[in-house]
mmCIF file of C-alpha atoms and ligand atoms in Angstrom:
data_model
loop_
_atom_site.group_PDB
_atom_site.id
_atom_site.type_symbol
_atom_site.label_atom_id
_atom_site.label_comp_id
_atom_site.label_asym_id
_atom_site.label_seq_id
_atom_site.Cartn_x
_atom_site.Cartn_y
_atom_site.Cartn_z
ATOM 1 C CA UNK A 182 -23.824 7.961 11.621
ATOM 2 C CA UNK A 183 -22.752 10.909 13.827
ATOM 3 C CA UNK A 184 -20.268 13.221 12.211
ATOM 4 C CA UNK A 185 -17.857 15.679 13.689
ATOM 5 C CA UNK A 186 -16.023 18.262 11.625
ATOM 6 C CA UNK A 187 -12.383 17.363 11.114
ATOM 7 C CA UNK A 188 -9.837 20.066 11.853
ATOM 8 C CA UNK A 189 -10.919 21.771 8.677
ATOM 9 C CA UNK A 190 -14.347 21.977 7.151
ATOM 10 C CA UNK A 191 -13.558 20.530 3.704
ATOM 11 C CA UNK A 192 -14.502 17.072 4.995
ATOM 12 C CA UNK A 193 -16.645 15.617 7.756
ATOM 13 C CA UNK A 194 -15.440 12.510 9.519
ATOM 14 C CA UNK A 195 -17.589 10.112 11.521
ATOM 15 C CA UNK A 196 -16.663 8.209 14.614
ATOM 16 C CA UNK A 197 -16.052 4.631 13.390
ATOM 17 C CA UNK A 198 -19.112 2.396 13.833
ATOM 18 C CA UNK A 199 -19.210 -1.339 13.119
ATOM 19 C CA UNK A 200 -15.609 -0.964 11.986
ATOM 20 C CA UNK A 201 -16.551 1.609 9.333
ATOM 21 C CA UNK A 202 -15.359 5.187 9.003
ATOM 22 C CA UNK A 203 -17.461 7.593 6.951
ATOM 23 C CA UNK A 204 -15.771 10.540 5.246
ATOM 24 C CA UNK A 205 -18.062 13.156 3.706
ATOM 25 C CA UNK A 206 -16.677 15.635 1.193
ATOM 26 C CA UNK A 207 -18.056 18.928 2.394
ATOM 27 C CA UNK A 208 -17.867 21.812 -0.079
ATOM 28 C CA UNK A 209 -21.509 21.749 -1.154
ATOM 29 C CA UNK A 210 -21.541 25.290 -2.586
ATOM 30 C CA UNK A 211 -19.052 24.296 -5.289
ATOM 31 C CA UNK A 212 -20.285 20.744 -5.790
ATOM 32 C CA UNK A 213 -17.372 19.417 -3.721
ATOM 33 C CA UNK A 214 -14.754 20.763 -6.122
ATOM 34 C CA UNK A 215 -11.530 19.069 -5.086
ATOM 35 C CA UNK A 216 -9.180 21.811 -4.011
ATOM 36 C CA UNK A 217 -5.760 20.770 -2.681
ATOM 37 C CA UNK A 218 -6.865 21.321 0.897
ATOM 38 C CA UNK A 219 -9.714 18.829 0.537
ATOM 39 C CA UNK A 220 -7.537 16.181 -1.081
ATOM 40 C CA UNK A 221 -4.890 16.722 1.614
ATOM 41 C CA UNK A 222 -7.497 16.254 4.321
ATOM 42 C CA UNK A 223 -8.803 13.042 2.778
ATOM 43 C CA UNK A 224 -5.249 11.755 2.557
ATOM 44 C CA UNK A 225 -4.503 12.653 6.206
ATOM 45 C CA UNK A 226 -7.713 11.016 7.394
ATOM 46 C CA UNK A 227 -6.944 7.838 5.447
ATOM 47 C CA UNK A 228 -3.444 7.764 6.890
ATOM 48 C CA UNK A 229 -4.990 7.876 10.367
ATOM 49 C CA UNK A 230 -7.526 5.217 9.384
ATOM 50 C CA UNK A 231 -4.781 2.939 8.065
ATOM 51 C CA UNK A 232 -3.232 2.928 11.555
ATOM 52 C CA UNK A 233 -6.493 2.677 13.488
ATOM 53 C CA UNK A 234 -7.493 -0.904 14.319
ATOM 54 C CA UNK A 235 -11.052 0.237 14.971
ATOM 55 C CA UNK A 236 -11.349 1.076 11.271
ATOM 56 C CA UNK A 237 -11.720 -1.937 9.030
ATOM 57 C CA UNK A 238 -13.330 -0.220 6.048
ATOM 58 C CA UNK A 239 -14.022 3.307 4.850
ATOM 59 C CA UNK A 240 -16.883 4.912 2.945
ATOM 60 C CA UNK A 241 -16.346 8.212 1.141
ATOM 61 C CA UNK A 242 -19.358 10.198 0.013
ATOM 62 C CA UNK A 243 -20.447 13.662 -1.069
ATOM 63 C CA UNK A 244 -23.966 15.038 -0.981
ATOM 64 C CA UNK A 245 -27.131 14.576 -3.020
ATOM 65 C CA UNK A 246 -25.991 16.995 -5.752
ATOM 66 C CA UNK A 247 -22.435 15.828 -6.161
ATOM 67 C CA UNK A 248 -19.866 13.313 -5.098
ATOM 68 C CA UNK A 249 -17.408 15.798 -6.613
ATOM 69 C CA UNK A 250 -17.545 17.877 -9.797
ATOM 70 C CA UNK A 251 -13.811 17.586 -10.356
ATOM 71 C CA UNK A 252 -10.715 19.507 -9.431
ATOM 72 C CA UNK A 253 -11.353 23.065 -8.305
ATOM 73 C CA UNK A 254 -11.224 24.940 -11.593
ATOM 74 C CA UNK A 255 -10.590 28.291 -9.887
ATOM 75 C CA UNK A 256 -7.547 26.808 -8.136
ATOM 76 C CA UNK A 257 -6.282 25.259 -11.381
ATOM 77 C CA UNK A 258 -6.818 28.368 -13.464
ATOM 78 C CA UNK A 259 -3.444 30.110 -13.058
ATOM 79 C CA UNK A 260 -1.179 27.093 -12.728
ATOM 80 C CA UNK A 261 1.861 26.800 -14.970
ATOM 81 C CA UNK A 262 2.922 23.502 -16.541
ATOM 82 C CA UNK A 263 5.803 23.240 -14.068
ATOM 83 C CA UNK A 264 3.495 23.863 -11.129
ATOM 84 C CA UNK A 265 1.163 21.128 -12.356
ATOM 85 C CA UNK A 266 4.061 18.729 -12.863
ATOM 86 C CA UNK A 267 5.496 19.334 -9.396
ATOM 87 C CA UNK A 268 2.123 19.599 -7.669
ATOM 88 C CA UNK A 269 2.254 17.910 -4.246
ATOM 89 C CA UNK A 270 -1.357 16.838 -4.797
ATOM 90 C CA UNK A 271 -0.061 14.056 -7.016
ATOM 91 C CA UNK A 272 1.459 12.349 -3.971
ATOM 92 C CA UNK A 273 -1.823 12.825 -2.115
ATOM 93 C CA UNK A 274 -3.759 11.186 -4.962
ATOM 94 C CA UNK A 275 -1.304 8.287 -4.991
ATOM 95 C CA UNK A 276 -1.574 7.884 -1.226
ATOM 96 C CA UNK A 277 -5.366 7.723 -1.473
ATOM 97 C CA UNK A 278 -5.089 5.101 -4.234
ATOM 98 C CA UNK A 279 -2.704 3.093 -2.049
ATOM 99 C CA UNK A 280 -4.940 2.989 1.043
ATOM 100 C CA UNK A 281 -4.576 -0.625 2.255
ATOM 101 C CA UNK A 282 -8.071 -1.191 3.714
ATOM 102 C CA UNK A 283 -11.294 -1.513 1.716
ATOM 103 C CA UNK A 284 -12.722 1.827 0.642
ATOM 104 C CA UNK A 285 -16.103 2.387 -0.955
ATOM 105 C CA UNK A 286 -17.273 5.457 -2.858
ATOM 106 C CA UNK A 287 -20.952 6.241 -2.262
ATOM 107 C CA UNK A 288 -21.855 8.449 -5.204
ATOM 108 C CA UNK A 289 -24.883 10.651 -5.742
ATOM 109 C CA UNK A 290 -25.174 13.391 -8.356
ATOM 110 C CA UNK A 291 -22.168 14.605 -10.308
ATOM 111 C CA UNK A 292 -19.026 12.500 -10.264
ATOM 112 C CA UNK A 293 -16.866 14.312 -12.780
ATOM 113 C CA UNK A 294 -13.232 14.775 -13.729
ATOM 114 C CA UNK A 295 -11.100 14.421 -10.630
ATOM 115 C CA UNK A 296 -14.247 13.316 -8.789
ATOM 116 C CA UNK A 297 -14.648 10.359 -11.123
ATOM 117 C CA UNK A 298 -10.911 9.670 -10.838
ATOM 118 C CA UNK A 299 -11.163 9.775 -7.054
ATOM 119 C CA UNK A 300 -14.076 7.326 -7.065
ATOM 120 C CA UNK A 301 -12.223 5.052 -9.503
ATOM 121 C CA UNK A 302 -9.184 5.011 -7.232
ATOM 122 C CA UNK A 303 -11.382 3.390 -4.584
ATOM 123 C CA UNK A 304 -12.312 -0.304 -4.431
ATOM 124 C CA UNK A 305 -16.059 -0.310 -4.941
ATOM 125 C CA UNK A 306 -18.461 2.314 -6.245
ATOM 126 C CA UNK A 307 -22.078 2.278 -5.100
ATOM 127 C CA UNK A 308 -24.168 4.910 -6.864
ATOM 128 C CA UNK A 309 -27.603 6.442 -6.640
ATOM 129 C CA UNK A 310 -29.804 6.259 -9.727
ATOM 130 C CA UNK A 311 -29.231 9.990 -10.293
ATOM 131 C CA UNK A 312 -25.439 9.745 -10.351
ATOM 132 C CA UNK A 313 -23.644 10.982 -13.456
ATOM 133 C CA UNK A 314 -20.099 10.011 -14.273
ATOM 134 C CA UNK A 315 -17.878 11.866 -16.690
ATOM 135 C CA UNK A 316 -14.442 13.105 -17.662
ATOM 136 C CA UNK A 317 -15.266 16.599 -18.980
ATOM 137 C CA UNK A 318 -11.678 17.915 -18.859
ATOM 138 C CA UNK A 319 -11.636 18.157 -22.658
ATOM 139 C CA UNK A 320 -14.094 21.073 -22.386
ATOM 140 C CA UNK A 321 -11.408 22.982 -20.457
ATOM 141 C CA UNK A 322 -8.660 22.312 -23.001
ATOM 142 C CA UNK A 323 -6.977 19.663 -20.840
ATOM 143 C CA UNK A 324 -7.133 15.901 -20.379
ATOM 144 C CA UNK A 325 -7.743 13.799 -17.266
ATOM 145 C CA UNK A 326 -4.606 13.940 -15.109
ATOM 146 C CA UNK A 327 -5.276 11.683 -12.139
ATOM 147 C CA UNK A 328 -5.930 8.346 -13.804
ATOM 148 C CA UNK A 329 -8.939 9.131 -15.980
ATOM 149 C CA UNK A 330 -7.429 7.968 -19.248
ATOM 150 C CA UNK A 331 -5.954 4.850 -17.630
ATOM 151 C CA UNK A 332 -8.349 3.568 -14.963
ATOM 152 C CA UNK A 333 -11.437 4.397 -17.013
ATOM 153 C CA UNK A 334 -10.273 2.408 -20.048
ATOM 154 C CA UNK A 335 -9.336 -0.537 -17.820
ATOM 155 C CA UNK A 336 -12.745 -0.355 -16.153
ATOM 156 C CA UNK A 337 -15.075 0.196 -19.103
ATOM 157 C CA UNK A 338 -13.000 -0.685 -22.155
ATOM 158 C CA UNK A 339 -11.496 1.416 -24.903
ATOM 159 C CA UNK A 340 -14.517 2.513 -26.890
ATOM 160 C CA UNK A 341 -16.556 3.857 -24.002
ATOM 161 C CA UNK A 342 -13.509 5.415 -22.332
ATOM 162 C CA UNK A 343 -12.635 7.149 -25.597
ATOM 163 C CA UNK A 344 -16.202 8.408 -25.941
ATOM 164 C CA UNK A 345 -16.199 9.848 -22.437
ATOM 165 C CA UNK A 346 -12.708 11.342 -22.533
ATOM 166 C CA UNK A 347 -12.965 12.777 -26.055
ATOM 167 C CA UNK A 348 -16.546 14.060 -25.921
ATOM 168 C CA UNK A 349 -16.826 14.938 -22.229
ATOM 169 C CA UNK A 350 -20.296 13.388 -22.307
ATOM 170 C CA UNK A 351 -21.643 12.125 -18.994
ATOM 171 C CA UNK A 352 -22.806 8.603 -18.289
ATOM 172 C CA UNK A 353 -25.801 7.713 -16.157
ATOM 173 C CA UNK A 354 -25.565 5.309 -13.224
ATOM 174 C CA UNK A 355 -27.424 2.470 -14.989
ATOM 175 C CA UNK A 356 -25.038 2.685 -17.947
ATOM 176 C CA UNK A 357 -22.065 2.872 -15.583
ATOM 177 C CA UNK A 358 -23.323 -0.328 -13.970
ATOM 178 C CA UNK A 359 -23.711 -2.060 -17.326
ATOM 179 C CA UNK A 360 -20.216 -0.920 -18.305
ATOM 180 C CA UNK A 361 -18.649 -2.290 -15.122
ATOM 181 C CA UNK A 362 -17.587 1.090 -13.756
ATOM 182 C CA UNK A 363 -19.663 0.672 -10.619
ATOM 183 C CA UNK A 364 -20.857 -2.248 -8.505
ATOM 184 C CA UNK A 365 -24.427 -1.293 -7.589
ATOM 185 C CA UNK A 366 -27.164 1.239 -8.326
ATOM 186 C CA UNK A 367 -29.652 2.066 -5.585
ATOM 187 C CA UNK A 368 -32.279 4.745 -4.955
ATOM 188 C CA UNK A 369 -30.340 7.962 -4.167
ATOM 189 C CA UNK A 370 -31.611 8.197 -0.598
ATOM 190 C CA UNK A 371 -30.151 4.748 0.104
ATOM 191 C CA UNK A 372 -26.696 5.198 -1.419
ATOM 192 C CA UNK A 373 -24.798 5.955 1.766
ATOM 193 C CA UNK A 374 -26.814 3.451 3.776
ATOM 194 C CA UNK A 375 -26.047 0.686 1.285
ATOM 195 C CA UNK A 376 -22.347 1.597 1.122
ATOM 196 C CA UNK A 377 -22.149 1.577 4.928
ATOM 197 C CA UNK A 378 -23.933 -1.770 5.048
ATOM 198 C CA UNK A 379 -21.528 -3.264 2.532
ATOM 199 C CA UNK A 380 -18.527 -1.796 4.358
ATOM 200 C CA UNK A 381 -19.835 -3.146 7.684
ATOM 201 C CA UNK A 382 -20.167 -6.598 6.140
ATOM 202 C CA UNK A 383 -16.581 -6.425 4.862
ATOM 203 C CA UNK A 384 -15.522 -5.209 8.314
ATOM 204 C CA UNK A 385 -16.703 -8.520 9.808
ATOM 205 C CA UNK A 386 -14.290 -10.462 7.578
ATOM 206 C CA UNK A 387 -10.741 -11.392 8.593
ATOM 207 C CA UNK A 388 -8.740 -8.159 8.196
ATOM 208 C CA UNK A 389 -5.497 -9.711 6.966
ATOM 209 C CA UNK A 390 -7.250 -11.814 4.332
ATOM 210 C CA UNK A 391 -9.275 -8.732 3.317
ATOM 211 C CA UNK A 392 -6.085 -6.734 2.956
ATOM 212 C CA UNK A 393 -4.393 -9.450 0.908
ATOM 213 C CA UNK A 394 -7.487 -9.946 -1.241
ATOM 214 C CA UNK A 395 -7.671 -6.217 -1.980
ATOM 215 C CA UNK A 396 -3.976 -6.065 -2.839
ATOM 216 C CA UNK A 397 -4.272 -9.134 -5.031
ATOM 217 C CA UNK A 398 -7.245 -7.848 -7.035
ATOM 218 C CA UNK A 399 -5.428 -4.514 -7.388
ATOM 219 C CA UNK A 400 -2.428 -6.331 -8.849
ATOM 220 C CA UNK A 401 -4.613 -7.622 -11.671
ATOM 221 C CA UNK A 402 -4.610 -4.036 -12.960
ATOM 222 C CA UNK A 403 -0.859 -3.657 -12.576
ATOM 223 C CA UNK A 404 0.887 -6.885 -13.549
ATOM 224 C CA UNK A 405 0.953 -9.321 -16.474
ATOM 225 C CA UNK A 406 -1.212 -12.392 -15.760
ATOM 226 C CA UNK A 407 1.510 -14.866 -14.737
ATOM 227 C CA UNK A 408 3.080 -12.402 -12.315
ATOM 228 C CA UNK A 409 -0.324 -11.509 -10.920
ATOM 229 C CA UNK A 410 -1.171 -15.198 -10.448
ATOM 230 C CA UNK A 411 2.147 -15.663 -8.689
ATOM 231 C CA UNK A 412 1.315 -12.706 -6.432
ATOM 232 C CA UNK A 413 -2.065 -14.277 -5.668
ATOM 233 C CA UNK A 414 -0.511 -17.659 -4.864
ATOM 234 C CA UNK A 415 1.891 -16.093 -2.362
ATOM 235 C CA UNK A 416 -0.823 -13.965 -0.776
ATOM 236 C CA UNK A 417 -2.993 -17.083 -0.552
ATOM 237 C CA UNK A 418 -0.193 -18.988 1.183
ATOM 238 C CA UNK A 419 0.312 -16.104 3.590
ATOM 239 C CA UNK A 420 -3.294 -16.459 4.779
ATOM 240 C CA UNK A 421 -2.307 -19.878 6.104
ATOM 241 C CA UNK A 422 0.043 -18.176 8.562
ATOM 242 C CA UNK A 423 -2.809 -16.285 10.249
ATOM 243 C CA UNK A 424 -4.779 -17.140 13.384
ATOM 244 C CA UNK A 425 -7.875 -15.935 11.588
ATOM 245 C CA UNK A 426 -7.553 -18.727 9.043
ATOM 246 C CA UNK A 427 -7.581 -21.294 11.874
ATOM 247 C CA UNK A 428 -10.534 -19.480 13.448
ATOM 248 C CA UNK A 429 -12.463 -19.389 10.145
ATOM 249 C CA UNK A 430 -11.976 -23.078 9.457
ATOM 250 C CA UNK A 431 -12.653 -24.114 13.089
ATOM 251 C CA UNK A 432 -15.813 -22.006 13.218
ATOM 252 C CA UNK A 433 -17.082 -23.649 10.025
ATOM 253 C CA UNK A 434 -16.451 -27.141 11.367
ATOM 254 C CA UNK A 435 -17.923 -26.307 14.790
ATOM 255 C CA UNK A 436 -20.940 -24.672 13.107
ATOM 256 C CA UNK A 437 -20.503 -21.324 14.887
ATOM 257 C CA UNK A 438 -19.828 -17.756 13.836
ATOM 258 C CA UNK A 439 -16.129 -16.942 13.499
ATOM 259 C CA UNK A 440 -14.569 -14.169 15.539
ATOM 260 C CA UNK A 441 -11.726 -12.657 13.540
ATOM 261 C CA UNK A 442 -8.976 -10.761 15.329
ATOM 262 C CA UNK A 443 -6.760 -9.569 12.521
ATOM 263 C CA UNK A 444 -3.905 -11.820 13.566
HETATM 264 N N1 DAK B 171 -14.487 23.760 -9.728
HETATM 265 C C1 DAK B 171 -14.871 24.899 -9.103
HETATM 266 N N2 DAK B 171 -16.167 25.251 -8.956
HETATM 267 C C2 DAK B 171 -17.102 24.431 -9.454
HETATM 268 C C3 DAK B 171 -16.763 23.222 -10.117
HETATM 269 C C4 DAK B 171 -15.373 22.900 -10.240
HETATM 270 N N3 DAK B 171 -14.949 21.762 -10.803
HETATM 271 N N4 DAK B 171 -17.919 22.634 -10.500
HETATM 272 C C5 DAK B 171 -18.916 23.429 -10.091
HETATM 273 N N5 DAK B 171 -18.442 24.514 -9.463
HETATM 274 C C6 DAK B 171 -19.197 25.601 -8.858
HETATM 275 C C7 DAK B 171 -19.821 26.499 -9.911
HETATM 276 O O1 DAK B 171 -18.899 27.452 -10.363
HETATM 277 C C8 DAK B 171 -20.962 27.109 -9.130
HETATM 278 O O2 DAK B 171 -20.446 28.117 -8.295
HETATM 279 P P1 DAK B 171 -21.251 29.520 -8.123
HETATM 280 O O3 DAK B 171 -21.407 30.054 -9.489
HETATM 281 O O4 DAK B 171 -22.567 29.113 -7.491
HETATM 282 O O5 DAK B 171 -20.367 30.322 -7.220
HETATM 283 C C9 DAK B 171 -21.419 25.964 -8.228
HETATM 284 O O6 DAK B 171 -20.315 25.070 -8.162
HETATM 285 C C10 DAK B 171 -22.618 25.200 -8.783
HETATM 286 O O7 DAK B 171 -22.313 24.827 -10.118
HETATM 287 P P2 DAK B 171 -23.243 25.186 -11.360
HETATM 288 O O8 DAK B 171 -23.993 26.448 -11.123
HETATM 289 O O9 DAK B 171 -22.392 25.125 -12.568
HETATM 290 O O10 DAK B 171 -24.268 23.981 -11.307
HETATM 291 P P3 DAK B 171 -25.051 23.302 -12.518
HETATM 292 O O11 DAK B 171 -25.997 22.364 -11.890
HETATM 293 O O12 DAK B 171 -25.585 24.334 -13.463
HETATM 294 O O13 DAK B 171 -23.936 22.494 -13.332
HETATM 295 C C11 DAK B 171 -22.045 20.997 -13.539
HETATM 296 C C12 DAK B 171 -23.293 21.411 -12.720
HETATM 297 C C13 DAK B 171 -21.343 19.904 -12.741
HETATM 298 C C14 DAK B 171 -22.500 20.415 -14.899
HETATM 299 C C15 DAK B 171 -21.140 22.218 -13.776
HETATM 300 O O14 DAK B 171 -20.927 22.855 -12.509
HETATM 301 C C16 DAK B 171 -19.807 21.867 -14.352
HETATM 302 O O15 DAK B 171 -19.685 21.622 -15.551
HETATM 303 N N6 DAK B 171 -18.751 21.873 -13.487
HETATM 304 C C17 DAK B 171 -17.386 21.653 -13.927
HETATM 305 C C18 DAK B 171 -17.143 20.185 -14.178
HETATM 306 C C19 DAK B 171 -15.730 19.948 -14.702
HETATM 307 O O16 DAK B 171 -15.335 20.473 -15.737
HETATM 308 N N7 DAK B 171 -14.967 19.167 -13.983
HETATM 309 C C20 DAK B 171 -13.613 18.789 -14.375
HETATM 310 C C21 DAK B 171 -12.635 19.770 -13.760
HETATM 311 S S1 DAK B 171 -10.938 19.413 -14.264
HETATM 312 C C22 DAK B 171 -4.629 16.186 -11.124
HETATM 313 C C23 DAK B 171 -5.667 15.852 -10.295
HETATM 314 C C24 DAK B 171 -6.975 16.060 -10.707
HETATM 315 C C25 DAK B 171 -7.241 16.657 -11.914
HETATM 316 C C26 DAK B 171 -6.207 16.980 -12.735
HETATM 317 C C27 DAK B 171 -4.908 16.754 -12.351
HETATM 318 N N8 DAK B 171 -3.254 15.981 -10.705
HETATM 319 C C28 DAK B 171 -2.963 15.450 -9.386
HETATM 320 C C29 DAK B 171 -2.186 16.187 -11.593
HETATM 321 C C30 DAK B 171 -8.633 16.891 -12.279
HETATM 322 C C31 DAK B 171 -9.053 17.845 -13.168
HETATM 323 C C32 DAK B 171 -10.490 18.146 -13.239
HETATM 324 O O17 DAK B 171 -11.307 17.560 -12.573
#
């Protein structure tokens, strides 16, 4: 997929193809350490993508050595507690987590600290066999601060989350798959290709139903069961107000491929 540099060089952004936008984290010399500028650029690009009808799904990737080795430690080094608490990056992280369209992390190499938190804030993680996931913040005298203690334990359970957060030990892709942290493991050279393929498949689905399905699954991590089921029921009913639902059902009955319009 052709890539053009965005306004700044911390990320590369493709022209959407098959409804899929590819964002590549691009600080290879520091293993894609997530300085504020990079996170801000990802946020801005996702805000554009949220508005762009040509984008139906997004893939975020790094390079063969790293998806991202965490927050930029040199940037973090001199921060005071107040600066950390009032850091505008927090809003950027939340905005990325709230992106309404499907977003897939294609992970090769290190996926650590904030990098692991960034991947976990996305909908699906596809990883190369060489990927290594971890929350090594404890080695720096801090703890995960962008969801690592919360999303990780929801994703892999208490015992494994505790092991990773308390020991800083990394987990290999196969173990991450077994633990439910990621959806698929593929040969490293196929990671991006597979993520793009999956995103392109999702991009052929009815956009409103996709959006509601994503929001509904996300609610299962936010709400008590009865409230989440209620949310699902309402989202389900809302699908019946869409033209795409009529198109999907008609296409099935007429034995043809549906053409979804996002209406
Ligand atoms: N930050 C800055 N530079 C980094 C980096 C990082 N996280 N990780 C690697 N680098 C740099 C290295 O300094 C080195 O630079 P040069 O020496 O070449 O100039 C270059 O990348 C290559 O790294 P290594 O030489 O170390 O490569 P190795 O293969 O030997 O080791 C490694 C790879 C990934 C095991 C190692 O680099 C490493 O341990 N990196 C640090 C991993 C880490 O501790 N990550 C967690 C950082 S703390 C928040 C949001 C987010 C966060 C917190 C709050 N809010 C919104 C409130 C997140 C915090 C974190 O992620």
